[in-house]
Amino acid sequence: MAKIRVLMVEDSATIRGRFEEILATDPELELVGTATDGKMAIELCEALRPNVVTMDMMLPTMSGLASTEYIMAHFPTPILIVSSSTNRGELFKTYEALAAGAVDVLDKPLGDEVDGDWERRFLSTLKLVSRIKVITHPRARLPASAKSSQAALPPRYDAVGGQDYDVIAIGASTGGPGAILEVLGALPPHFSLPIVMVLHINEMFAPAFAEWLDGQTTRRVAYARDGEPVESHAGRVVMAPPGQHMVVRGGRLHLSRDPERHSCRPSVDVLFESVADEYGSRAAAALLTGMGRDGATGLLDIRRAGGLTIAQDEATSVVYGMPREAAVIGAAMRILPLGEIGRAIGGLAMAGARVPA
């Protein structure tokens, strides 16, 4: 069996040495190249065509973000961000790299981990990321003026309403930052329903995500506070905070550190199940790209309660895991390309025949 070809992008000699030692312990992996700056990363990625890239964010000459954007636009390759950057500005760059097509993010070892634990996570994540069929992100090829004009095009909305809705629920995992950004960007300015959302992201890197997303869209985004009314987020997005489940009960948001579901906390299923119980047929939900099966049974609960349910299709998903599980069990009333999901949700504010169950 052919080995998984790894390109390492890291400017620290110490970290490079440790990564090389770890990779050498796994017979399934082969280190085919090492880059110490972003420009070299692009050159080696194009020349070597590795199966997976480990990418540091803070690099000389060209940043990890710029390198990621170029690679994903011109010769898309699965990228695992491996970073220790946790201040606000550096976290924002990590989110932008994820939105540009990087698959996942892993924290660098701190030196106080249980013996062998970080190494096992690194190797297993690297193998998992290498198997993902990434898609091209052509947006990075456009000049700034073209990006602005493209974003300014008025979207077309599909009338899928015919009934009143009180809430929209969204769940996403791997590939989620970019998908969420596209869905929110497609909503009409007058859209006034509250949006409750769960995104799986490494907890160490999650603290500033809501703030970053708030700056990327005209729609206000914030992490939930325990006990606040859902209706206080009308026209806004409220997210489950890092490491906490979020549920809706009695018209209010409640947070907990209850056990993980599908190895996830927050869990999409936990949120969706509460939405089904609380709103029934007055709820709509979308399950976006992601690894695993979290959210599928919760989406089915919403459909059984009479709500509108949407799953992202395979062609536009970075990882067709969660939405596939939803499709298999019949949880999704509609399976749509990513570019149509925002329009469909936006159409909930328009008149039209009710979607058949």
PDB file of N, CA, C and O in Angstrom, residues 280-352:
ATOM      1  N   GLY A 280     -41.284  22.437  17.234  1.00  0.00           N
ATOM      2  CA  GLY A 280     -42.047  21.567  16.362  1.00  0.00           C
ATOM      3  C   GLY A 280     -42.038  22.033  14.923  1.00  0.00           C
ATOM      4  O   GLY A 280     -40.992  22.278  14.326  1.00  0.00           O
ATOM      5  N   SER A 281     -43.224  22.208  14.346  1.00  0.00           N
ATOM      6  CA  SER A 281     -43.352  22.581  12.940  1.00  0.00           C
ATOM      7  C   SER A 281     -42.939  24.020  12.657  1.00  0.00           C
ATOM      8  O   SER A 281     -42.865  24.425  11.495  1.00  0.00           O
ATOM      9  N   ARG A 282     -42.648  24.788  13.698  1.00  0.00           N
ATOM     10  CA  ARG A 282     -42.238  26.184  13.498  1.00  0.00           C
ATOM     11  C   ARG A 282     -40.718  26.336  13.491  1.00  0.00           C
ATOM     12  O   ARG A 282     -40.196  27.437  13.636  1.00  0.00           O
ATOM     13  N   ALA A 283     -40.024  25.214  13.305  1.00  0.00           N
ATOM     14  CA  ALA A 283     -38.560  25.220  13.238  1.00  0.00           C
ATOM     15  C   ALA A 283     -38.094  24.819  11.848  1.00  0.00           C
ATOM     16  O   ALA A 283     -38.742  24.030  11.156  1.00  0.00           O
ATOM     17  N   ALA A 284     -36.958  25.369  11.443  1.00  0.00           N
ATOM     18  CA  ALA A 284     -36.274  24.933  10.226  1.00  0.00           C
ATOM     19  C   ALA A 284     -34.812  24.700  10.593  1.00  0.00           C
ATOM     20  O   ALA A 284     -34.264  25.398  11.461  1.00  0.00           O
ATOM     21  N   ALA A 285     -34.186  23.728   9.949  1.00  0.00           N
ATOM     22  CA  ALA A 285     -32.802  23.393  10.313  1.00  0.00           C
ATOM     23  C   ALA A 285     -32.017  22.978   9.074  1.00  0.00           C
ATOM     24  O   ALA A 285     -32.561  22.412   8.126  1.00  0.00           O
ATOM     25  N   ALA A 286     -30.703  23.267   9.121  1.00  0.00           N
ATOM     26  CA  ALA A 286     -29.793  22.871   8.044  1.00  0.00           C
ATOM     27  C   ALA A 286     -28.577  22.190   8.648  1.00  0.00           C
ATOM     28  O   ALA A 286     -27.978  22.710   9.605  1.00  0.00           O
ATOM     29  N   LEU A 287     -28.221  21.033   8.106  1.00  0.00           N
ATOM     30  CA  LEU A 287     -27.038  20.299   8.542  1.00  0.00           C
ATOM     31  C   LEU A 287     -26.001  20.393   7.433  1.00  0.00           C
ATOM     32  O   LEU A 287     -26.233  19.919   6.311  1.00  0.00           O
ATOM     33  N   LEU A 288     -24.873  21.005   7.753  1.00  0.00           N
ATOM     34  CA  LEU A 288     -23.853  21.288   6.753  1.00  0.00           C
ATOM     35  C   LEU A 288     -22.697  20.299   6.847  1.00  0.00           C
ATOM     36  O   LEU A 288     -22.697  19.387   7.672  1.00  0.00           O
ATOM     37  N   THR A 289     -21.708  20.510   6.008  1.00  0.00           N
ATOM     38  CA  THR A 289     -20.520  19.666   5.912  1.00  0.00           C
ATOM     39  C   THR A 289     -19.951  19.291   7.279  1.00  0.00           C
ATOM     40  O   THR A 289     -19.942  20.107   8.201  1.00  0.00           O
ATOM     41  N   GLY A 290     -19.452  18.070   7.390  1.00  0.00           N
ATOM     42  CA  GLY A 290     -18.854  17.675   8.660  1.00  0.00           C
ATOM     43  C   GLY A 290     -18.573  16.193   8.742  1.00  0.00           C
ATOM     44  O   GLY A 290     -19.222  15.376   8.076  1.00  0.00           O
ATOM     45  N   MET A 291     -17.609  15.853   9.568  1.00  0.00           N
ATOM     46  CA  MET A 291     -17.207  14.466   9.769  1.00  0.00           C
ATOM     47  C   MET A 291     -18.057  13.838  10.863  1.00  0.00           C
ATOM     48  O   MET A 291     -18.427  14.508  11.824  1.00  0.00           O
ATOM     49  N   GLY A 292     -18.390  12.559  10.696  1.00  0.00           N
ATOM     50  CA  GLY A 292     -19.131  11.863  11.734  1.00  0.00           C
ATOM     51  C   GLY A 292     -20.622  11.854  11.460  1.00  0.00           C
ATOM     52  O   GLY A 292     -21.074  11.969  10.324  1.00  0.00           O
ATOM     53  N   ARG A 293     -21.426  11.734  12.525  1.00  0.00           N
ATOM     54  CA  ARG A 293     -22.873  11.633  12.350  1.00  0.00           C
ATOM     55  C   ARG A 293     -23.650  12.539  13.287  1.00  0.00           C
ATOM     56  O   ARG A 293     -24.881  12.470  13.341  1.00  0.00           O
ATOM     57  N   ASP A 294     -22.968  13.413  14.010  1.00  0.00           N
ATOM     58  CA  ASP A 294     -23.679  14.320  14.904  1.00  0.00           C
ATOM     59  C   ASP A 294     -24.646  15.190  14.106  1.00  0.00           C
ATOM     60  O   ASP A 294     -24.292  15.734  13.063  1.00  0.00           O
ATOM     61  N   GLY A 295     -25.855  15.335  14.597  1.00  0.00           N
ATOM     62  CA  GLY A 295     -26.857  16.181  13.964  1.00  0.00           C
ATOM     63  C   GLY A 295     -27.888  15.435  13.142  1.00  0.00           C
ATOM     64  O   GLY A 295     -28.982  15.950  12.899  1.00  0.00           O
ATOM     65  N   ALA A 296     -27.570  14.217  12.701  1.00  0.00           N
ATOM     66  CA  ALA A 296     -28.488  13.486  11.819  1.00  0.00           C
ATOM     67  C   ALA A 296     -29.787  13.106  12.525  1.00  0.00           C
ATOM     68  O   ALA A 296     -30.883  13.354  12.009  1.00  0.00           O
ATOM     69  N   THR A 297     -29.697  12.518  13.716  1.00  0.00           N
ATOM     70  CA  THR A 297     -30.924  12.108  14.403  1.00  0.00           C
ATOM     71  C   THR A 297     -31.694  13.326  14.910  1.00  0.00           C
ATOM     72  O   THR A 297     -32.925  13.313  14.945  1.00  0.00           O
ATOM     73  N   GLY A 298     -30.985  14.377  15.289  1.00  0.00           N
ATOM     74  CA  GLY A 298     -31.664  15.605  15.699  1.00  0.00           C
ATOM     75  C   GLY A 298     -32.419  16.233  14.546  1.00  0.00           C
ATOM     76  O   GLY A 298     -33.529  16.761  14.721  1.00  0.00           O
ATOM     77  N   LEU A 299     -31.835  16.183  13.345  1.00  0.00           N
ATOM     78  CA  LEU A 299     -32.522  16.701  12.165  1.00  0.00           C
ATOM     79  C   LEU A 299     -33.777  15.879  11.887  1.00  0.00           C
ATOM     80  O   LEU A 299     -34.828  16.422  11.517  1.00  0.00           O
ATOM     81  N   LEU A 300     -33.668  14.568  12.082  1.00  0.00           N
ATOM     82  CA  LEU A 300     -34.834  13.699  11.902  1.00  0.00           C
ATOM     83  C   LEU A 300     -35.930  14.055  12.899  1.00  0.00           C
ATOM     84  O   LEU A 300     -37.126  14.061  12.556  1.00  0.00           O
ATOM     85  N   ASP A 301     -35.566  14.374  14.135  1.00  0.00           N
ATOM     86  CA  ASP A 301     -36.555  14.786  15.135  1.00  0.00           C
ATOM     87  C   ASP A 301     -37.301  16.034  14.671  1.00  0.00           C
ATOM     88  O   ASP A 301     -38.526  16.143  14.841  1.00  0.00           O
ATOM     89  N   ILE A 302     -36.576  16.983  14.086  1.00  0.00           N
ATOM     90  CA  ILE A 302     -37.221  18.208  13.608  1.00  0.00           C
ATOM     91  C   ILE A 302     -38.164  17.893  12.451  1.00  0.00           C
ATOM     92  O   ILE A 302     -39.284  18.422  12.382  1.00  0.00           O
ATOM     93  N   ARG A 303     -37.750  17.025  11.546  1.00  0.00           N
ATOM     94  CA  ARG A 303     -38.638  16.651  10.438  1.00  0.00           C
ATOM     95  C   ARG A 303     -39.885  15.949  10.964  1.00  0.00           C
ATOM     96  O   ARG A 303     -41.013  16.234  10.498  1.00  0.00           O
ATOM     97  N   ARG A 304     -39.726  15.023  11.894  1.00  0.00           N
ATOM     98  CA  ARG A 304     -40.885  14.308  12.446  1.00  0.00           C
ATOM     99  C   ARG A 304     -41.841  15.248  13.169  1.00  0.00           C
ATOM    100  O   ARG A 304     -43.044  14.984  13.236  1.00  0.00           O
ATOM    101  N   ALA A 305     -41.286  16.339  13.702  1.00  0.00           N
ATOM    102  CA  ALA A 305     -42.123  17.328  14.397  1.00  0.00           C
ATOM    103  C   ALA A 305     -42.808  18.276  13.419  1.00  0.00           C
ATOM    104  O   ALA A 305     -43.578  19.144  13.842  1.00  0.00           O
ATOM    105  N   GLY A 306     -42.545  18.117  12.121  1.00  0.00           N
ATOM    106  CA  GLY A 306     -43.202  18.945  11.119  1.00  0.00           C
ATOM    107  C   GLY A 306     -42.390  20.120  10.635  1.00  0.00           C
ATOM    108  O   GLY A 306     -42.872  20.938   9.845  1.00  0.00           O
ATOM    109  N   GLY A 307     -41.144  20.227  11.084  1.00  0.00           N
ATOM    110  CA  GLY A 307     -40.296  21.336  10.671  1.00  0.00           C
ATOM    111  C   GLY A 307     -39.661  21.100   9.313  1.00  0.00           C
ATOM    112  O   GLY A 307     -39.720  19.997   8.753  1.00  0.00           O
ATOM    113  N   LEU A 308     -39.036  22.132   8.783  1.00  0.00           N
ATOM    114  CA  LEU A 308     -38.342  22.066   7.495  1.00  0.00           C
ATOM    115  C   LEU A 308     -36.894  21.656   7.735  1.00  0.00           C
ATOM    116  O   LEU A 308     -36.206  22.259   8.564  1.00  0.00           O
ATOM    117  N   THR A 309     -36.410  20.641   7.008  1.00  0.00           N
ATOM    118  CA  THR A 309     -35.037  20.161   7.215  1.00  0.00           C
ATOM    119  C   THR A 309     -34.270  20.111   5.904  1.00  0.00           C
ATOM    120  O   THR A 309     -34.784  19.657   4.887  1.00  0.00           O
ATOM    121  N   ILE A 310     -33.020  20.572   5.958  1.00  0.00           N
ATOM    122  CA  ILE A 310     -32.148  20.653   4.783  1.00  0.00           C
ATOM    123  C   ILE A 310     -30.799  20.030   5.131  1.00  0.00           C
ATOM    124  O   ILE A 310     -30.276  20.247   6.231  1.00  0.00           O
ATOM    125  N   ALA A 311     -30.222  19.286   4.194  1.00  0.00           N
ATOM    126  CA  ALA A 311     -28.860  18.777   4.344  1.00  0.00           C
ATOM    127  C   ALA A 311     -28.044  19.202   3.128  1.00  0.00           C
ATOM    128  O   ALA A 311     -28.566  19.244   2.001  1.00  0.00           O
ATOM    129  N   GLN A 312     -26.781  19.513   3.348  1.00  0.00           N
ATOM    130  CA  GLN A 312     -25.895  19.886   2.248  1.00  0.00           C
ATOM    131  C   GLN A 312     -25.601  18.662   1.385  1.00  0.00           C
ATOM    132  O   GLN A 312     -25.498  17.539   1.893  1.00  0.00           O
ATOM    133  N   ASP A 313     -25.436  18.873   0.083  1.00  0.00           N
ATOM    134  CA  ASP A 313     -25.182  17.735  -0.802  1.00  0.00           C
ATOM    135  C   ASP A 313     -23.714  17.315  -0.778  1.00  0.00           C
ATOM    136  O   ASP A 313     -22.857  18.003  -0.227  1.00  0.00           O
ATOM    137  N   GLU A 314     -23.436  16.160  -1.381  1.00  0.00           N
ATOM    138  CA  GLU A 314     -22.081  15.601  -1.354  1.00  0.00           C
ATOM    139  C   GLU A 314     -21.097  16.438  -2.152  1.00  0.00           C
ATOM    140  O   GLU A 314     -19.960  16.665  -1.728  1.00  0.00           O
ATOM    141  N   ALA A 315     -21.510  16.923  -3.314  1.00  0.00           N
ATOM    142  CA  ALA A 315     -20.587  17.610  -4.211  1.00  0.00           C
ATOM    143  C   ALA A 315     -19.989  18.871  -3.600  1.00  0.00           C
ATOM    144  O   ALA A 315     -18.843  19.220  -3.897  1.00  0.00           O
ATOM    145  N   THR A 316     -20.736  19.554  -2.759  1.00  0.00           N
ATOM    146  CA  THR A 316     -20.240  20.817  -2.188  1.00  0.00           C
ATOM    147  C   THR A 316     -19.758  20.677  -0.746  1.00  0.00           C
ATOM    148  O   THR A 316     -19.307  21.660  -0.156  1.00  0.00           O
ATOM    149  N   SER A 317     -19.850  19.491  -0.176  1.00  0.00           N
ATOM    150  CA  SER A 317     -19.386  19.276   1.200  1.00  0.00           C
ATOM    151  C   SER A 317     -17.888  19.001   1.224  1.00  0.00           C
ATOM    152  O   SER A 317     -17.400  18.187   0.429  1.00  0.00           O
ATOM    153  N   VAL A 318     -17.177  19.651   2.121  1.00  0.00           N
ATOM    154  CA  VAL A 318     -15.772  19.307   2.326  1.00  0.00           C
ATOM    155  C   VAL A 318     -15.677  17.874   2.825  1.00  0.00           C
ATOM    156  O   VAL A 318     -14.839  17.089   2.370  1.00  0.00           O
ATOM    157  N   VAL A 319     -16.547  17.525   3.761  1.00  0.00           N
ATOM    158  CA  VAL A 319     -16.655  16.138   4.241  1.00  0.00           C
ATOM    159  C   VAL A 319     -18.129  15.752   4.243  1.00  0.00           C
ATOM    160  O   VAL A 319     -18.932  16.372   4.942  1.00  0.00           O
ATOM    161  N   TYR A 320     -18.483  14.770   3.444  1.00  0.00           N
ATOM    162  CA  TYR A 320     -19.876  14.341   3.363  1.00  0.00           C
ATOM    163  C   TYR A 320     -20.120  13.250   4.392  1.00  0.00           C
ATOM    164  O   TYR A 320     -20.305  12.081   4.070  1.00  0.00           O
ATOM    165  N   GLY A 321     -20.087  13.647   5.665  1.00  0.00           N
ATOM    166  CA  GLY A 321     -20.299  12.723   6.762  1.00  0.00           C
ATOM    167  C   GLY A 321     -21.631  12.973   7.443  1.00  0.00           C
ATOM    168  O   GLY A 321     -22.579  12.195   7.289  1.00  0.00           O
ATOM    169  N   MET A 322     -21.734  14.067   8.180  1.00  0.00           N
ATOM    170  CA  MET A 322     -22.969  14.391   8.897  1.00  0.00           C
ATOM    171  C   MET A 322     -24.172  14.517   7.953  1.00  0.00           C
ATOM    172  O   MET A 322     -25.224  13.916   8.201  1.00  0.00           O
ATOM    173  N   PRO A 323     -24.053  15.286   6.846  1.00  0.00           N
ATOM    174  CA  PRO A 323     -25.215  15.372   5.961  1.00  0.00           C
ATOM    175  C   PRO A 323     -25.564  14.046   5.290  1.00  0.00           C
ATOM    176  O   PRO A 323     -26.731  13.762   5.033  1.00  0.00           O
ATOM    177  N   ARG A 324     -24.553  13.218   5.035  1.00  0.00           N
ATOM    178  CA  ARG A 324     -24.838  11.899   4.458  1.00  0.00           C
ATOM    179  C   ARG A 324     -25.658  11.052   5.423  1.00  0.00           C
ATOM    180  O   ARG A 324     -26.620  10.388   5.021  1.00  0.00           O
ATOM    181  N   GLU A 325     -25.263  11.065   6.704  1.00  0.00           N
ATOM    182  CA  GLU A 325     -26.017  10.296   7.702  1.00  0.00           C
ATOM    183  C   GLU A 325     -27.464  10.759   7.759  1.00  0.00           C
ATOM    184  O   GLU A 325     -28.387   9.948   7.899  1.00  0.00           O
ATOM    185  N   ALA A 326     -27.667  12.078   7.637  1.00  0.00           N
ATOM    186  CA  ALA A 326     -29.025  12.611   7.646  1.00  0.00           C
ATOM    187  C   ALA A 326     -29.809  12.130   6.428  1.00  0.00           C
ATOM    188  O   ALA A 326     -30.993  11.775   6.531  1.00  0.00           O
ATOM    189  N   ALA A 327     -29.145  12.118   5.273  1.00  0.00           N
ATOM    190  CA  ALA A 327     -29.817  11.657   4.048  1.00  0.00           C
ATOM    191  C   ALA A 327     -30.182  10.179   4.141  1.00  0.00           C
ATOM    192  O   ALA A 327     -31.273   9.768   3.733  1.00  0.00           O
ATOM    193  N   VAL A 328     -29.280   9.375   4.693  1.00  0.00           N
ATOM    194  CA  VAL A 328     -29.488   7.921   4.782  1.00  0.00           C
ATOM    195  C   VAL A 328     -30.707   7.585   5.635  1.00  0.00           C
ATOM    196  O   VAL A 328     -31.488   6.683   5.298  1.00  0.00           O
ATOM    197  N   ILE A 329     -30.917   8.300   6.730  1.00  0.00           N
ATOM    198  CA  ILE A 329     -32.042   7.981   7.628  1.00  0.00           C
ATOM    199  C   ILE A 329     -33.304   8.771   7.290  1.00  0.00           C
ATOM    200  O   ILE A 329     -34.300   8.692   8.009  1.00  0.00           O
ATOM    201  N   GLY A 330     -33.267   9.529   6.185  1.00  0.00           N
ATOM    202  CA  GLY A 330     -34.463  10.256   5.766  1.00  0.00           C
ATOM    203  C   GLY A 330     -34.760  11.498   6.579  1.00  0.00           C
ATOM    204  O   GLY A 330     -35.907  11.950   6.645  1.00  0.00           O
ATOM    205  N   ALA A 331     -33.719  12.072   7.183  1.00  0.00           N
ATOM    206  CA  ALA A 331     -33.933  13.256   8.022  1.00  0.00           C
ATOM    207  C   ALA A 331     -34.081  14.535   7.214  1.00  0.00           C
ATOM    208  O   ALA A 331     -34.653  15.510   7.697  1.00  0.00           O
ATOM    209  N   ALA A 332     -33.548  14.541   5.992  1.00  0.00           N
ATOM    210  CA  ALA A 332     -33.525  15.765   5.189  1.00  0.00           C
ATOM    211  C   ALA A 332     -34.674  15.784   4.186  1.00  0.00           C
ATOM    212  O   ALA A 332     -34.784  14.896   3.331  1.00  0.00           O
ATOM    213  N   MET A 333     -35.525  16.804   4.289  1.00  0.00           N
ATOM    214  CA  MET A 333     -36.579  16.991   3.298  1.00  0.00           C
ATOM    215  C   MET A 333     -35.987  17.474   1.978  1.00  0.00           C
ATOM    216  O   MET A 333     -36.495  17.164   0.906  1.00  0.00           O
ATOM    217  N   ARG A 334     -34.904  18.247   2.076  1.00  0.00           N
ATOM    218  CA  ARG A 334     -34.232  18.749   0.886  1.00  0.00           C
ATOM    219  C   ARG A 334     -32.729  18.518   1.034  1.00  0.00           C
ATOM    220  O   ARG A 334     -32.157  18.768   2.093  1.00  0.00           O
ATOM    221  N   ILE A 335     -32.089  18.054  -0.032  1.00  0.00           N
ATOM    222  CA  ILE A 335     -30.629  17.934  -0.092  1.00  0.00           C
ATOM    223  C   ILE A 335     -30.174  18.925  -1.148  1.00  0.00           C
ATOM    224  O   ILE A 335     -30.492  18.772  -2.331  1.00  0.00           O
ATOM    225  N   LEU A 336     -29.458  19.953  -0.722  1.00  0.00           N
ATOM    226  CA  LEU A 336     -29.159  21.079  -1.594  1.00  0.00           C
ATOM    227  C   LEU A 336     -27.669  21.366  -1.676  1.00  0.00           C
ATOM    228  O   LEU A 336     -26.938  21.149  -0.701  1.00  0.00           O
ATOM    229  N   PRO A 337     -27.204  21.893  -2.804  1.00  0.00           N
ATOM    230  CA  PRO A 337     -25.829  22.414  -2.859  1.00  0.00           C
ATOM    231  C   PRO A 337     -25.690  23.583  -1.899  1.00  0.00           C
ATOM    232  O   PRO A 337     -26.670  24.297  -1.616  1.00  0.00           O
ATOM    233  N   LEU A 338     -24.484  23.794  -1.418  1.00  0.00           N
ATOM    234  CA  LEU A 338     -24.252  24.859  -0.449  1.00  0.00           C
ATOM    235  C   LEU A 338     -24.777  26.208  -0.944  1.00  0.00           C
ATOM    236  O   LEU A 338     -25.384  26.963  -0.184  1.00  0.00           O
ATOM    237  N   GLY A 339     -24.557  26.505  -2.218  1.00  0.00           N
ATOM    238  CA  GLY A 339     -24.964  27.790  -2.758  1.00  0.00           C
ATOM    239  C   GLY A 339     -26.459  28.041  -2.749  1.00  0.00           C
ATOM    240  O   GLY A 339     -26.896  29.183  -2.930  1.00  0.00           O
ATOM    241  N   GLU A 340     -27.257  26.984  -2.555  1.00  0.00           N
ATOM    242  CA  GLU A 340     -28.709  27.143  -2.543  1.00  0.00           C
ATOM    243  C   GLU A 340     -29.302  27.147  -1.133  1.00  0.00           C
ATOM    244  O   GLU A 340     -30.481  27.473  -0.959  1.00  0.00           O
ATOM    245  N   ILE A 341     -28.510  26.772  -0.132  1.00  0.00           N
ATOM    246  CA  ILE A 341     -29.064  26.637   1.216  1.00  0.00           C
ATOM    247  C   ILE A 341     -29.430  27.997   1.809  1.00  0.00           C
ATOM    248  O   ILE A 341     -30.513  28.170   2.387  1.00  0.00           O
ATOM    249  N   GLY A 342     -28.562  28.990   1.654  1.00  0.00           N
ATOM    250  CA  GLY A 342     -28.880  30.317   2.170  1.00  0.00           C
ATOM    251  C   GLY A 342     -30.114  30.900   1.508  1.00  0.00           C
ATOM    252  O   GLY A 342     -30.947  31.535   2.165  1.00  0.00           O
ATOM    253  N   ARG A 343     -30.250  30.670   0.194  1.00  0.00           N
ATOM    254  CA  ARG A 343     -31.422  31.175  -0.520  1.00  0.00           C
ATOM    255  C   ARG A 343     -32.692  30.483  -0.024  1.00  0.00           C
ATOM    256  O   ARG A 343     -33.750  31.095   0.099  1.00  0.00           O
ATOM    257  N   ALA A 344     -32.577  29.179   0.239  1.00  0.00           N
ATOM    258  CA  ALA A 344     -33.746  28.437   0.726  1.00  0.00           C
ATOM    259  C   ALA A 344     -34.170  28.938   2.101  1.00  0.00           C
ATOM    260  O   ALA A 344     -35.358  29.135   2.364  1.00  0.00           O
ATOM    261  N   ILE A 345     -33.192  29.157   2.977  1.00  0.00           N
ATOM    262  CA  ILE A 345     -33.522  29.679   4.313  1.00  0.00           C
ATOM    263  C   ILE A 345     -34.071  31.097   4.190  1.00  0.00           C
ATOM    264  O   ILE A 345     -35.044  31.471   4.854  1.00  0.00           O
ATOM    265  N   GLY A 346     -33.458  31.893   3.314  1.00  0.00           N
ATOM    266  CA  GLY A 346     -33.943  33.256   3.108  1.00  0.00           C
ATOM    267  C   GLY A 346     -35.366  33.273   2.590  1.00  0.00           C
ATOM    268  O   GLY A 346     -36.140  34.185   2.892  1.00  0.00           O
ATOM    269  N   GLY A 347     -35.733  32.243   1.833  1.00  0.00           N
ATOM    270  CA  GLY A 347     -37.077  32.159   1.292  1.00  0.00           C
ATOM    271  C   GLY A 347     -38.139  31.879   2.324  1.00  0.00           C
ATOM    272  O   GLY A 347     -39.342  31.975   2.035  1.00  0.00           O
ATOM    273  N   LEU A 348     -37.747  31.543   3.550  1.00  0.00           N
ATOM    274  CA  LEU A 348     -38.732  31.298   4.607  1.00  0.00           C
ATOM    275  C   LEU A 348     -39.512  32.560   4.927  1.00  0.00           C
ATOM    276  O   LEU A 348     -40.606  32.497   5.490  1.00  0.00           O
ATOM    277  N   ALA A 349     -38.960  33.708   4.563  1.00  0.00           N
ATOM    278  CA  ALA A 349     -39.651  34.981   4.832  1.00  0.00           C
ATOM    279  C   ALA A 349     -40.610  35.346   3.705  1.00  0.00           C
ATOM    280  O   ALA A 349     -41.265  36.384   3.766  1.00  0.00           O
ATOM    281  N   MET A 350     -40.684  34.481   2.665  1.00  0.00           N
ATOM    282  CA  MET A 350     -41.500  34.804   1.503  1.00  0.00           C
ATOM    283  C   MET A 350     -42.730  33.917   1.459  1.00  0.00           C
ATOM    284  O   MET A 350     -42.773  32.841   2.040  1.00  0.00           O
ATOM    285  N   ALA A 351     -43.731  34.361   0.761  1.00  0.00           N
ATOM    286  CA  ALA A 351     -44.964  33.570   0.619  1.00  0.00           C
ATOM    287  C   ALA A 351     -44.714  32.414  -0.320  1.00  0.00           C
ATOM    288  O   ALA A 351     -43.929  32.487  -1.238  1.00  0.00           O
ATOM    289  N   GLY A 352     -45.432  31.335  -0.103  1.00  0.00           N
ATOM    290  CA  GLY A 352     -45.298  30.199  -0.997  1.00  0.00           C
ATOM    291  C   GLY A 352     -45.969  28.991  -0.402  1.00  0.00           C
ATOM    292  O   GLY A 352     -46.386  28.995   0.756  1.00  0.00           O
TER     293      GLY A 352
END
